[in-house]
mmCIF file of C-alpha atoms in Angstrom:
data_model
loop_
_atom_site.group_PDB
_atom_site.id
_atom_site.type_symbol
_atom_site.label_atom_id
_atom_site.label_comp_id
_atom_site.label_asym_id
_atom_site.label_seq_id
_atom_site.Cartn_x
_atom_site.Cartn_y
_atom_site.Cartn_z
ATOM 1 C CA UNK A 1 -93.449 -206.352 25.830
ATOM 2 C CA UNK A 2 -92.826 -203.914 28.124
ATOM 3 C CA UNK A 3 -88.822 -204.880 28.598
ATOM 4 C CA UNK A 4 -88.627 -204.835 24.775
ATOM 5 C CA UNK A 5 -90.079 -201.726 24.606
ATOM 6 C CA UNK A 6 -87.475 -200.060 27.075
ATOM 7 C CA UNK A 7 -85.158 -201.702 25.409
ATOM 8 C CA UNK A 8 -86.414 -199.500 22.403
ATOM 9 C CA UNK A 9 -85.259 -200.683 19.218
ATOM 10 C CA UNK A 10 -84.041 -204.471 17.391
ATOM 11 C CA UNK A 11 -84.275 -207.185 20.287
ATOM 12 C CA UNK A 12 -83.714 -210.516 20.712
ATOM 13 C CA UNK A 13 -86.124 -213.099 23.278
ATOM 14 C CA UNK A 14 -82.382 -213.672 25.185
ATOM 15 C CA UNK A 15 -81.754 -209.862 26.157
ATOM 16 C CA UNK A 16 -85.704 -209.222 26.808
ATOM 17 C CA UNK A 17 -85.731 -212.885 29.086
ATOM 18 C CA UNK A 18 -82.278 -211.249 30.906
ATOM 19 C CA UNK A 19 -83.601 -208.126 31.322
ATOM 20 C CA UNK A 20 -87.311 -209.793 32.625
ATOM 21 C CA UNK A 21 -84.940 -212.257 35.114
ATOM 22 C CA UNK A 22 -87.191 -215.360 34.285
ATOM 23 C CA UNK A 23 -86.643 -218.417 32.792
ATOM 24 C CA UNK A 24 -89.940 -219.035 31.213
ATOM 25 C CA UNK A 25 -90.040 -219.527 27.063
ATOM 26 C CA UNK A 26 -90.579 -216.144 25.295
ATOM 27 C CA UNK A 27 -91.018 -218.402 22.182
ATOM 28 C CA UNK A 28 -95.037 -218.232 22.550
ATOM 29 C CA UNK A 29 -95.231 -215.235 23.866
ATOM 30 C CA UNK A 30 -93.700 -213.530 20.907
ATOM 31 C CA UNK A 31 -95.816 -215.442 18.778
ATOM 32 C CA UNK A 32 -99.134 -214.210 20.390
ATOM 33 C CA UNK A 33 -97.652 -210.824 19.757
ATOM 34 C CA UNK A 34 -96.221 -211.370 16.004
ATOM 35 C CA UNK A 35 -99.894 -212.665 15.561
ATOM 36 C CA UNK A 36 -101.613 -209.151 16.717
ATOM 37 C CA UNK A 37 -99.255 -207.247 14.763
ATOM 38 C CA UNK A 38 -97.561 -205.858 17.655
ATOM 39 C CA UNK A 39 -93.679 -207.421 16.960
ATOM 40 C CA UNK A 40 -92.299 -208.809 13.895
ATOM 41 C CA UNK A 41 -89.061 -210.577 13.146
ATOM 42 C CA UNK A 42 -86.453 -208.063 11.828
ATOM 43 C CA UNK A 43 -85.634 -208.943 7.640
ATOM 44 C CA UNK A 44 -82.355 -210.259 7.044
ATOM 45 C CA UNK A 45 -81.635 -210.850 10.814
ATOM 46 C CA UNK A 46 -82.455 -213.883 12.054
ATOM 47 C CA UNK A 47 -83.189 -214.255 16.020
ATOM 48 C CA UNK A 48 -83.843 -210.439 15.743
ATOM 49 C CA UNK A 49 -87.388 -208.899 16.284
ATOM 50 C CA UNK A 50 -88.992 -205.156 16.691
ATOM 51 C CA UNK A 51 -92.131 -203.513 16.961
ATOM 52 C CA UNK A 52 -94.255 -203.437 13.488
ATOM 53 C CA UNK A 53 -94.534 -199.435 14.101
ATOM 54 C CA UNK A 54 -92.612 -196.775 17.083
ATOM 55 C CA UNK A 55 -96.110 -196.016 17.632
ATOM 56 C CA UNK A 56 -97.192 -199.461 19.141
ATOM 57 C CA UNK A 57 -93.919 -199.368 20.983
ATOM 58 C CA UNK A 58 -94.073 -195.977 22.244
ATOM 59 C CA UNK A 59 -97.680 -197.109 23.709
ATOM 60 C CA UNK A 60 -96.637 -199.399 25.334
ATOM 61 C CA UNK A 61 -93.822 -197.911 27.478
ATOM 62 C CA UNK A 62 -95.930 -195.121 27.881
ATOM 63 C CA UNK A 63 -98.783 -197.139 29.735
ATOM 64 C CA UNK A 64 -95.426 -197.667 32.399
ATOM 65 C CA UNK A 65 -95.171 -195.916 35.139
ATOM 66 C CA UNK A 66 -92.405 -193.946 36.293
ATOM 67 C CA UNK A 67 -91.414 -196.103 38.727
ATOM 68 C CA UNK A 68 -91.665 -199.139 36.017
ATOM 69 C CA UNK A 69 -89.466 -197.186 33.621
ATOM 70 C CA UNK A 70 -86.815 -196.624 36.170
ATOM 71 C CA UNK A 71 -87.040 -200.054 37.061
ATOM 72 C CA UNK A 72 -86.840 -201.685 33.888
ATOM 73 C CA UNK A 73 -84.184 -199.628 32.481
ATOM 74 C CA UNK A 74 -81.991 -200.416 35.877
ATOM 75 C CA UNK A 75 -82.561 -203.751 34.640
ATOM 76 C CA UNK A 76 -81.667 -203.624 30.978
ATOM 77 C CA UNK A 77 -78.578 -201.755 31.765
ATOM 78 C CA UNK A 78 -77.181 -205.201 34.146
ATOM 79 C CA UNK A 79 -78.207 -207.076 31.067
ATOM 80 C CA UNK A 80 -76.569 -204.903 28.364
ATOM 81 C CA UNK A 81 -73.061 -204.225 30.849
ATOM 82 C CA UNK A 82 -72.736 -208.797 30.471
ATOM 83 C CA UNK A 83 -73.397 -207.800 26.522
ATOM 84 C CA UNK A 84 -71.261 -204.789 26.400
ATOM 85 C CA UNK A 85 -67.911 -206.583 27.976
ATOM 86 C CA UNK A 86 -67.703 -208.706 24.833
ATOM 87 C CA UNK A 87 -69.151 -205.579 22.568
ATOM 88 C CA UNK A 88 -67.603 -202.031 24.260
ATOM 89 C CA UNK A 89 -69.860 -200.418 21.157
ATOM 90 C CA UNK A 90 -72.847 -201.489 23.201
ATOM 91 C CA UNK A 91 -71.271 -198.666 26.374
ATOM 92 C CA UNK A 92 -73.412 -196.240 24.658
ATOM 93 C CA UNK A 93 -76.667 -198.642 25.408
ATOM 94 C CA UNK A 94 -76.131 -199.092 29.316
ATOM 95 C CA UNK A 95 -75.151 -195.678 29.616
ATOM 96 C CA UNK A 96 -78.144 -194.751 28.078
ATOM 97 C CA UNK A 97 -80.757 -196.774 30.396
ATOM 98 C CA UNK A 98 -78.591 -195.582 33.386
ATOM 99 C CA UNK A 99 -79.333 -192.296 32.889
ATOM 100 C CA UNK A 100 -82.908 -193.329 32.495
ATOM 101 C CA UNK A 101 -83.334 -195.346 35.654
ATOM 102 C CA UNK A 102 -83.459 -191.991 38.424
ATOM 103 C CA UNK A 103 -79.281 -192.585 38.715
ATOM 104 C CA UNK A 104 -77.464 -192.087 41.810
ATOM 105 C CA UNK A 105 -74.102 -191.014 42.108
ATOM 106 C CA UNK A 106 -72.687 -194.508 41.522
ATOM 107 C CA UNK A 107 -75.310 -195.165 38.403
ATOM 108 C CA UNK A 108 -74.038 -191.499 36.931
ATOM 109 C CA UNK A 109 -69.886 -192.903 37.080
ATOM 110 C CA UNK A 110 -71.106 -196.111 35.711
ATOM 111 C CA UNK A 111 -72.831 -194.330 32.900
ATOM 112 C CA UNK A 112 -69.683 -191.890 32.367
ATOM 113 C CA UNK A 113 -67.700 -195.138 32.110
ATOM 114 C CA UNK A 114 -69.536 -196.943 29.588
ATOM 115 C CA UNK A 115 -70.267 -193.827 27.326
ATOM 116 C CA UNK A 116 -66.527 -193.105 27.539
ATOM 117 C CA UNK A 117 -66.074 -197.168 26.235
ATOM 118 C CA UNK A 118 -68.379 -196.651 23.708
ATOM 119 C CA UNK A 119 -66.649 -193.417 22.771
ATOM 120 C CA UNK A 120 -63.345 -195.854 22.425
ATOM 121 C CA UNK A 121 -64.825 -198.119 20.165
ATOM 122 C CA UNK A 122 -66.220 -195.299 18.095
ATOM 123 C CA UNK A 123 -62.911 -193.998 17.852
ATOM 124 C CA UNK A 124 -61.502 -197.434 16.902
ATOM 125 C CA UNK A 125 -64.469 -197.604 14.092
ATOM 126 C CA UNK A 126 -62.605 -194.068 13.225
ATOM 127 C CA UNK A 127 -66.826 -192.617 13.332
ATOM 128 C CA UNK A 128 -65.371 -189.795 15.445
ATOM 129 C CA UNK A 129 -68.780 -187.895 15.379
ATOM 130 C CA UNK A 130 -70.448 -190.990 17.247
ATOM 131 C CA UNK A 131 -67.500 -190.711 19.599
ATOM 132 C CA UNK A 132 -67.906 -187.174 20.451
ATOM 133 C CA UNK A 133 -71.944 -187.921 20.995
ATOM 134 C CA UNK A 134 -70.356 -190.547 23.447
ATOM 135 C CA UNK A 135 -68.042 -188.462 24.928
ATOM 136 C CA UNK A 136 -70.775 -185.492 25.138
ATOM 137 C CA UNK A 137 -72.675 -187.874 27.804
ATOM 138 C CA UNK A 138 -69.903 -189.116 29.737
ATOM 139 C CA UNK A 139 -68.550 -185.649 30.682
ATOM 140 C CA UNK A 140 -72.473 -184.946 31.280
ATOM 141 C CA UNK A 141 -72.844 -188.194 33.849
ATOM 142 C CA UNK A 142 -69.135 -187.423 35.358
ATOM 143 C CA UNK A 143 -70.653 -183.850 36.148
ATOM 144 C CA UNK A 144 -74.263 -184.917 37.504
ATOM 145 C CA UNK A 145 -72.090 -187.368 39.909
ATOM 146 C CA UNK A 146 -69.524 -184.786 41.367
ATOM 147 C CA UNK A 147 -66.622 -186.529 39.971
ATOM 148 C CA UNK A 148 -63.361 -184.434 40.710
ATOM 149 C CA UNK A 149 -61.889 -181.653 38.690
ATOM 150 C CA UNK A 150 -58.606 -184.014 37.105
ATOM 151 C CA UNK A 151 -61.315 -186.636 35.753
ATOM 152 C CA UNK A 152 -63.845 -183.889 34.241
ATOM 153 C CA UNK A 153 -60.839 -183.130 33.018
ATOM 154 C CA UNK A 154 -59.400 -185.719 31.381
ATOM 155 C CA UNK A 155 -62.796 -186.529 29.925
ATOM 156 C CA UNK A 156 -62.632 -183.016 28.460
ATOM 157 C CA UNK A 157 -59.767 -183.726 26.519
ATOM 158 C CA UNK A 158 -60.954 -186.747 24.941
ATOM 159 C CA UNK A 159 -64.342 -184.929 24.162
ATOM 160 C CA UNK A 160 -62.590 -182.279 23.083
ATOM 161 C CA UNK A 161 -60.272 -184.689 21.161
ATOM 162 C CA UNK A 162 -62.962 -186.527 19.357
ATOM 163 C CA UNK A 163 -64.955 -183.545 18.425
ATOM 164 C CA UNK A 164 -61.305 -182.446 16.176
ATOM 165 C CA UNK A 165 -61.037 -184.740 14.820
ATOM 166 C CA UNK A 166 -64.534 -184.859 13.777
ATOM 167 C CA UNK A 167 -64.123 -181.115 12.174
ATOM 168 C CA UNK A 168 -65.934 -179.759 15.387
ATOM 169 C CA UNK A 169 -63.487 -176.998 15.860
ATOM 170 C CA UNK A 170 -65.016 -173.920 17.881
ATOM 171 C CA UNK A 171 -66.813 -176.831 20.387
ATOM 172 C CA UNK A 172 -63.501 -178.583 20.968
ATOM 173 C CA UNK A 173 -61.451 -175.640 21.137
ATOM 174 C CA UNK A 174 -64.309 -174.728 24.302
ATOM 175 C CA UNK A 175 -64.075 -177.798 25.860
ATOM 176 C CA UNK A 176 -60.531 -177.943 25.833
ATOM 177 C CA UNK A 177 -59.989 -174.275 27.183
ATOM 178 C CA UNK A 178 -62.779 -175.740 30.095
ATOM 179 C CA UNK A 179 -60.644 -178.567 30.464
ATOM 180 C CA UNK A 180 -57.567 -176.939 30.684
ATOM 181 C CA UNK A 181 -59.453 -174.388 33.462
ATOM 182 C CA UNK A 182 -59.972 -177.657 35.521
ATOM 183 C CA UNK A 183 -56.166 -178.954 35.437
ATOM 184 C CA UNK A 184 -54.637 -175.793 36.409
ATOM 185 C CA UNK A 185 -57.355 -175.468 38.900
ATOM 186 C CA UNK A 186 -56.285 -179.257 40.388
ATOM 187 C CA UNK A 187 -52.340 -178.771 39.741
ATOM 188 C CA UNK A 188 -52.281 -181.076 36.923
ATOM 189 C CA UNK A 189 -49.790 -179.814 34.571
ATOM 190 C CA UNK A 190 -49.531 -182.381 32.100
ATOM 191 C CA UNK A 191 -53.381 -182.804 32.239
ATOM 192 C CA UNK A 192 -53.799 -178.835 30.985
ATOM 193 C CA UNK A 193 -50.777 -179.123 28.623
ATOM 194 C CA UNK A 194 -52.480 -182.274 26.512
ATOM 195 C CA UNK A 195 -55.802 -179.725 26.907
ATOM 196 C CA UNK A 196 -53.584 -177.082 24.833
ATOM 197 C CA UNK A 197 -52.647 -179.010 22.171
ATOM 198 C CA UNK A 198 -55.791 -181.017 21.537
ATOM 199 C CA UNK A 199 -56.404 -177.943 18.580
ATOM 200 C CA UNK A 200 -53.112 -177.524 16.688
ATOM 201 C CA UNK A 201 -52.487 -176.916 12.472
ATOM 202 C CA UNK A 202 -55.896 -175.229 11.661
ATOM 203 C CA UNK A 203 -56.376 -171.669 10.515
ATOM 204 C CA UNK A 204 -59.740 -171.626 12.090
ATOM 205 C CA UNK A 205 -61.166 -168.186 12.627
ATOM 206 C CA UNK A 206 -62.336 -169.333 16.485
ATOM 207 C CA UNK A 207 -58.758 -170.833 16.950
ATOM 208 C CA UNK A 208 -56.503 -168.097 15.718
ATOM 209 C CA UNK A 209 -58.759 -165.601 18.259
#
């Protein structure tokens, strides 16, 4: 119970026994729990289960310690990444518990990665808003690790990218003036010349300034 509940939402007794490490049926113990009313199986989705209530689950992960949280997310991202290879939509996931397991530098670039696959997908899926959210915690992780001025960069323009063309005009055209900053600070011509034109055609009031 406590991997499902860092795992926080729908689960299924593979990705909690991957993230646990063990080999030991899950079967009976998610019985005894469907039979206290802590877990349930998820309607229309079979193999699926959650929590009956956030409460219950929220309880439960906060009886963890710090050092448990940390620990278990760390875990739960290795499981997701195997998960996320065949699904890049699930980048958002392991970026998420990376950035909840006390990340070091290496954690925070493997979180900017994933985010940024996620961010991909999401662009695939043409949901540009999800991509931006994506986007929004790579450029965070890339920044929290030290990463180098062309990659904030170039992350900048695809934040800055996805956020026009989800209608976010006055954020993207900030993110690509900061982006464009960063590429003429690093001698990256090109790099600042895609950051000018991310924001082109609009009559914005914020643009036209």
């Amino acid at each position: 119970m406590a991997a499902a509940s860092v795992l926080g939402g729908d689960f299924t007794p593979d990705l909690v026994k991957s993230v646990c490490g063990t080999a030991d049926d899950l079967a009976s113990a998610l019985s005894a729990a469907a039979a206290s009313g802590l877990v349930a199986p998820v309607p229309g989705r079979p193999g699926w289960w959650r929590f009956t209530h956030a409460l219950l689950r929220d309880g439960v992960y906060a009886s963890l310690s710090e050092a448990q949280r940390a620990g278990w997310h760390r875990r739960a991202a290795a499981a997701l990444e195997r998960e996320a290879r065949k699904s890049p939509d699930r980048g958002g996931e392991v970026a998420g518990h990376l950035l909840a397991a006390a990340p070091d530098a290496q954690d925070l670039r493997s979180a900017a990665h994933w985010a940024a696959t996620a961010a991909t997908a999401a662009t695939y899926a043409l949901a540009f808003e999800d991509a931006a959210r994506y986007l929004a915690t790579a450029v965070t992780a890339a920044q929290r690790a030290g990463t180098d001025d062309p990659q904030q960069a170039r992350l900048l323009v695809e934040f800055a990218t996805a956020e026009y063309r989800a209608g976010q005009l006055a954020a993207s055209l900030k993110h690509a003036e900061t982006a464009a900053d960063l590429a003429d600070r690093s001698g990256q011509p090109e790099l600042a010349a895609a950051a000018a034109l991310v924001v082109r055609g609009v009559g914005h009031p914020d643009v036209a300034n």
